[in-house]
Amino acid sequence: MPRKALIIVLAVLVLGGVLSGVLYWRWYNSPRYALQQMALALKTRNMETFFKYLDMKAIFNNFLEASSRDQDPDLDPDTDEWTQMTRRLGRKFARFMLPQLFNTFESQIRGVLENYLLNLDNTQILGVAAAATTARIDARGDEALVTLTDPKTKEPLRFQMQRQANGGLWQIVAVNHQDLKRFYRRQFR
């Protein structure tokens, strides 16, 4: 083989290797990779890996904030001033106390969630894996809005992911309040 052809082949191989490495690095550091790792952890029943991609405290705090906005007394013009004031006071008290309760009951909350996830059958796990693969992800910097769509009901489950500073791991930090309420009603009632 002539020397010129050998140099061209080597250059193409090096360029292909570099391009492959960059593409792999981008995928490895993406929210989709985190979702696929969560689905794989469900399939292998590795709950430690699954929970590595969830920031339970942030999810709880964001859920608390969204549910308190749901009960905003200023949105109801028929309530009197006393009722509005006591509701605001109750919301402030809840914002103070509920995170403390979460710290106390975090292991029990995780245990309930873990028990639910371990009881998923293979069909449900495959559905989760398919949803993770086809998820709509709108990533902007270190935050991403993710929408999973239930193939049967076509209902969305929207949540927010955030890249953590310690190594670029993407974690779920917030779940859409309305979507979670709808999921809860459908699964547990």
PDB file of N, CA and C in Angstrom, residues 94-140:
ATOM      1  N   ALA A  94     -46.353  24.690  57.216  1.00  0.00           N
ATOM      2  CA  ALA A  94     -46.106  23.451  56.466  1.00  0.00           C
ATOM      3  C   ALA A  94     -44.748  23.496  55.782  1.00  0.00           C
ATOM      4  N   ARG A  95     -44.371  24.629  55.216  1.00  0.00           N
ATOM      5  CA  ARG A  95     -43.066  24.747  54.560  1.00  0.00           C
ATOM      6  C   ARG A  95     -41.924  24.554  55.561  1.00  0.00           C
ATOM      7  N   PHE A  96     -42.172  24.896  56.802  1.00  0.00           N
ATOM      8  CA  PHE A  96     -41.157  24.725  57.831  1.00  0.00           C
ATOM      9  C   PHE A  96     -41.139  23.282  58.348  1.00  0.00           C
ATOM     10  N   MET A  97     -42.315  22.729  58.627  1.00  0.00           N
ATOM     11  CA  MET A  97     -42.404  21.423  59.296  1.00  0.00           C
ATOM     12  C   MET A  97     -42.243  20.234  58.354  1.00  0.00           C
ATOM     13  N   LEU A  98     -42.821  20.290  57.167  1.00  0.00           N
ATOM     14  CA  LEU A  98     -42.816  19.111  56.300  1.00  0.00           C
ATOM     15  C   LEU A  98     -41.416  18.677  55.873  1.00  0.00           C
ATOM     16  N   PRO A  99     -40.500  19.596  55.558  1.00  0.00           N
ATOM     17  CA  PRO A  99     -39.137  19.117  55.282  1.00  0.00           C
ATOM     18  C   PRO A  99     -38.505  18.411  56.486  1.00  0.00           C
ATOM     19  N   GLN A 100     -38.831  18.860  57.690  1.00  0.00           N
ATOM     20  CA  GLN A 100     -38.318  18.175  58.879  1.00  0.00           C
ATOM     21  C   GLN A 100     -38.925  16.776  58.986  1.00  0.00           C
ATOM     22  N   LEU A 101     -40.208  16.659  58.662  1.00  0.00           N
ATOM     23  CA  LEU A 101     -40.852  15.341  58.658  1.00  0.00           C
ATOM     24  C   LEU A 101     -40.223  14.435  57.606  1.00  0.00           C
ATOM     25  N   PHE A 102     -39.900  15.011  56.442  1.00  0.00           N
ATOM     26  CA  PHE A 102     -39.269  14.206  55.402  1.00  0.00           C
ATOM     27  C   PHE A 102     -37.949  13.638  55.908  1.00  0.00           C
ATOM     28  N   ASN A 103     -37.150  14.460  56.582  1.00  0.00           N
ATOM     29  CA  ASN A 103     -35.880  13.972  57.123  1.00  0.00           C
ATOM     30  C   ASN A 103     -36.104  12.813  58.086  1.00  0.00           C
ATOM     31  N   THR A 104     -37.181  12.890  58.860  1.00  0.00           N
ATOM     32  CA  THR A 104     -37.491  11.842  59.823  1.00  0.00           C
ATOM     33  C   THR A 104     -37.955  10.566  59.136  1.00  0.00           C
ATOM     34  N   PHE A 105     -38.782  10.719  58.103  1.00  0.00           N
ATOM     35  CA  PHE A 105     -39.404   9.558  57.464  1.00  0.00           C
ATOM     36  C   PHE A 105     -38.820   9.218  56.092  1.00  0.00           C
ATOM     37  N   GLU A 106     -37.650   9.750  55.776  1.00  0.00           N
ATOM     38  CA  GLU A 106     -37.068   9.516  54.453  1.00  0.00           C
ATOM     39  C   GLU A 106     -36.883   8.022  54.161  1.00  0.00           C
ATOM     40  N   SER A 107     -36.390   7.280  55.123  1.00  0.00           N
ATOM     41  CA  SER A 107     -36.157   5.847  54.879  1.00  0.00           C
ATOM     42  C   SER A 107     -37.474   5.102  54.673  1.00  0.00           C
ATOM     43  N   GLN A 108     -38.546   5.506  55.376  1.00  0.00           N
ATOM     44  CA  GLN A 108     -39.846   4.864  55.178  1.00  0.00           C
ATOM     45  C   GLN A 108     -40.427   5.221  53.805  1.00  0.00           C
ATOM     46  N   ILE A 109     -40.276   6.481  53.392  1.00  0.00           N
ATOM     47  CA  ILE A 109     -40.759   6.905  52.078  1.00  0.00           C
ATOM     48  C   ILE A 109     -40.018   6.136  50.988  1.00  0.00           C
ATOM     49  N   ARG A 110     -38.707   6.040  51.154  1.00  0.00           N
ATOM     50  CA  ARG A 110     -37.914   5.292  50.177  1.00  0.00           C
ATOM     51  C   ARG A 110     -38.326   3.812  50.165  1.00  0.00           C
ATOM     52  N   GLY A 111     -38.600   3.256  51.346  1.00  0.00           N
ATOM     53  CA  GLY A 111     -39.010   1.855  51.431  1.00  0.00           C
ATOM     54  C   GLY A 111     -40.322   1.596  50.718  1.00  0.00           C
ATOM     55  N   VAL A 112     -41.283   2.500  50.866  1.00  0.00           N
ATOM     56  CA  VAL A 112     -42.574   2.340  50.177  1.00  0.00           C
ATOM     57  C   VAL A 112     -42.371   2.405  48.671  1.00  0.00           C
ATOM     58  N   LEU A 113     -41.581   3.382  48.203  1.00  0.00           N
ATOM     59  CA  LEU A 113     -41.312   3.515  46.773  1.00  0.00           C
ATOM     60  C   LEU A 113     -40.551   2.299  46.253  1.00  0.00           C
ATOM     61  N   GLU A 114     -39.587   1.840  47.013  1.00  0.00           N
ATOM     62  CA  GLU A 114     -38.804   0.673  46.616  1.00  0.00           C
ATOM     63  C   GLU A 114     -39.694  -0.574  46.521  1.00  0.00           C
ATOM     64  N   ASN A 115     -40.575  -0.748  47.481  1.00  0.00           N
ATOM     65  CA  ASN A 115     -41.490  -1.886  47.457  1.00  0.00           C
ATOM     66  C   ASN A 115     -42.386  -1.847  46.223  1.00  0.00           C
ATOM     67  N   TYR A 116     -42.907  -0.662  45.890  1.00  0.00           N
ATOM     68  CA  TYR A 116     -43.745  -0.515  44.693  1.00  0.00           C
ATOM     69  C   TYR A 116     -42.948  -0.885  43.444  1.00  0.00           C
ATOM     70  N   LEU A 117     -41.724  -0.377  43.339  1.00  0.00           N
ATOM     71  CA  LEU A 117     -40.909  -0.619  42.149  1.00  0.00           C
ATOM     72  C   LEU A 117     -40.488  -2.079  42.031  1.00  0.00           C
ATOM     73  N   LEU A 118     -40.202  -2.725  43.154  1.00  0.00           N
ATOM     74  CA  LEU A 118     -39.806  -4.128  43.107  1.00  0.00           C
ATOM     75  C   LEU A 118     -40.971  -5.038  42.719  1.00  0.00           C
ATOM     76  N   ASN A 119     -42.195  -4.566  42.875  1.00  0.00           N
ATOM     77  CA  ASN A 119     -43.364  -5.366  42.517  1.00  0.00           C
ATOM     78  C   ASN A 119     -43.857  -5.115  41.098  1.00  0.00           C
ATOM     79  N   LEU A 120     -43.125  -4.314  40.320  1.00  0.00           N
ATOM     80  CA  LEU A 120     -43.490  -4.132  38.916  1.00  0.00           C
ATOM     81  C   LEU A 120     -43.191  -5.427  38.164  1.00  0.00           C
ATOM     82  N   ASP A 121     -44.086  -5.802  37.256  1.00  0.00           N
ATOM     83  CA  ASP A 121     -43.809  -7.002  36.459  1.00  0.00           C
ATOM     84  C   ASP A 121     -42.961  -6.627  35.236  1.00  0.00           C
ATOM     85  N   ASN A 122     -42.516  -7.641  34.502  1.00  0.00           N
ATOM     86  CA  ASN A 122     -41.622  -7.407  33.360  1.00  0.00           C
ATOM     87  C   ASN A 122     -42.254  -6.527  32.292  1.00  0.00           C
ATOM     88  N   THR A 123     -43.546  -6.677  32.065  1.00  0.00           N
ATOM     89  CA  THR A 123     -44.226  -5.859  31.066  1.00  0.00           C
ATOM     90  C   THR A 123     -44.175  -4.386  31.466  1.00  0.00           C
ATOM     91  N   GLN A 124     -44.399  -4.094  32.723  1.00  0.00           N
ATOM     92  CA  GLN A 124     -44.348  -2.713  33.192  1.00  0.00           C
ATOM     93  C   GLN A 124     -42.924  -2.156  33.103  1.00  0.00           C
ATOM     94  N   ILE A 125     -41.942  -2.968  33.435  1.00  0.00           N
ATOM     95  CA  ILE A 125     -40.548  -2.522  33.364  1.00  0.00           C
ATOM     96  C   ILE A 125     -40.149  -2.260  31.917  1.00  0.00           C
ATOM     97  N   LEU A 126     -40.579  -3.129  31.005  1.00  0.00           N
ATOM     98  CA  LEU A 126     -40.295  -2.900  29.585  1.00  0.00           C
ATOM     99  C   LEU A 126     -40.975  -1.627  29.100  1.00  0.00           C
ATOM    100  N   GLY A 127     -42.156  -1.332  29.628  1.00  0.00           N
ATOM    101  CA  GLY A 127     -42.845  -0.087  29.291  1.00  0.00           C
ATOM    102  C   GLY A 127     -42.060   1.123  29.776  1.00  0.00           C
ATOM    103  N   VAL A 128     -41.503   1.022  30.975  1.00  0.00           N
ATOM    104  CA  VAL A 128     -40.683   2.108  31.513  1.00  0.00           C
ATOM    105  C   VAL A 128     -39.438   2.294  30.651  1.00  0.00           C
ATOM    106  N   ALA A 129     -38.807   1.197  30.255  1.00  0.00           N
ATOM    107  CA  ALA A 129     -37.610   1.278  29.414  1.00  0.00           C
ATOM    108  C   ALA A 129     -37.941   1.906  28.056  1.00  0.00           C
ATOM    109  N   ALA A 130     -39.063   1.524  27.482  1.00  0.00           N
ATOM    110  CA  ALA A 130     -39.470   2.104  26.192  1.00  0.00           C
ATOM    111  C   ALA A 130     -39.767   3.589  26.346  1.00  0.00           C
ATOM    112  N   ALA A 131     -40.435   3.947  27.431  1.00  0.00           N
ATOM    113  CA  ALA A 131     -40.741   5.363  27.676  1.00  0.00           C
ATOM    114  C   ALA A 131     -39.457   6.170  27.869  1.00  0.00           C
ATOM    115  N   ALA A 132     -38.470   5.596  28.537  1.00  0.00           N
ATOM    116  CA  ALA A 132     -37.195   6.297  28.737  1.00  0.00           C
ATOM    117  C   ALA A 132     -36.466   6.494  27.413  1.00  0.00           C
ATOM    118  N   THR A 133     -36.570   5.506  26.538  1.00  0.00           N
ATOM    119  CA  THR A 133     -35.906   5.593  25.241  1.00  0.00           C
ATOM    120  C   THR A 133     -36.562   6.626  24.337  1.00  0.00           C
ATOM    121  N   THR A 134     -37.887   6.739  24.423  1.00  0.00           N
ATOM    122  CA  THR A 134     -38.612   7.652  23.539  1.00  0.00           C
ATOM    123  C   THR A 134     -38.992   8.972  24.218  1.00  0.00           C
ATOM    124  N   ALA A 135     -38.468   9.222  25.402  1.00  0.00           N
ATOM    125  CA  ALA A 135     -38.816  10.430  26.154  1.00  0.00           C
ATOM    126  C   ALA A 135     -38.441  11.686  25.372  1.00  0.00           C
ATOM    127  N   ARG A 136     -39.286  12.697  25.523  1.00  0.00           N
ATOM    128  CA  ARG A 136     -38.962  14.009  24.954  1.00  0.00           C
ATOM    129  C   ARG A 136     -38.155  14.760  26.015  1.00  0.00           C
ATOM    130  N   ILE A 137     -36.944  15.153  25.651  1.00  0.00           N
ATOM    131  CA  ILE A 137     -36.038  15.807  26.599  1.00  0.00           C
ATOM    132  C   ILE A 137     -35.654  17.168  26.040  1.00  0.00           C
ATOM    133  N   ASP A 138     -35.928  18.188  26.836  1.00  0.00           N
ATOM    134  CA  ASP A 138     -35.546  19.547  26.473  1.00  0.00           C
ATOM    135  C   ASP A 138     -34.473  19.994  27.466  1.00  0.00           C
ATOM    136  N   ALA A 139     -33.211  19.783  27.078  1.00  0.00           N
ATOM    137  CA  ALA A 139     -32.085  20.100  27.974  1.00  0.00           C
ATOM    138  C   ALA A 139     -31.576  21.497  27.671  1.00  0.00           C
ATOM    139  N   ARG A 140     -31.400  22.253  28.733  1.00  0.00           N
ATOM    140  CA  ARG A 140     -30.831  23.606  28.641  1.00  0.00           C
ATOM    141  C   ARG A 140     -29.789  23.745  29.739  1.00  0.00           C
TER     142      ARG A 140
END
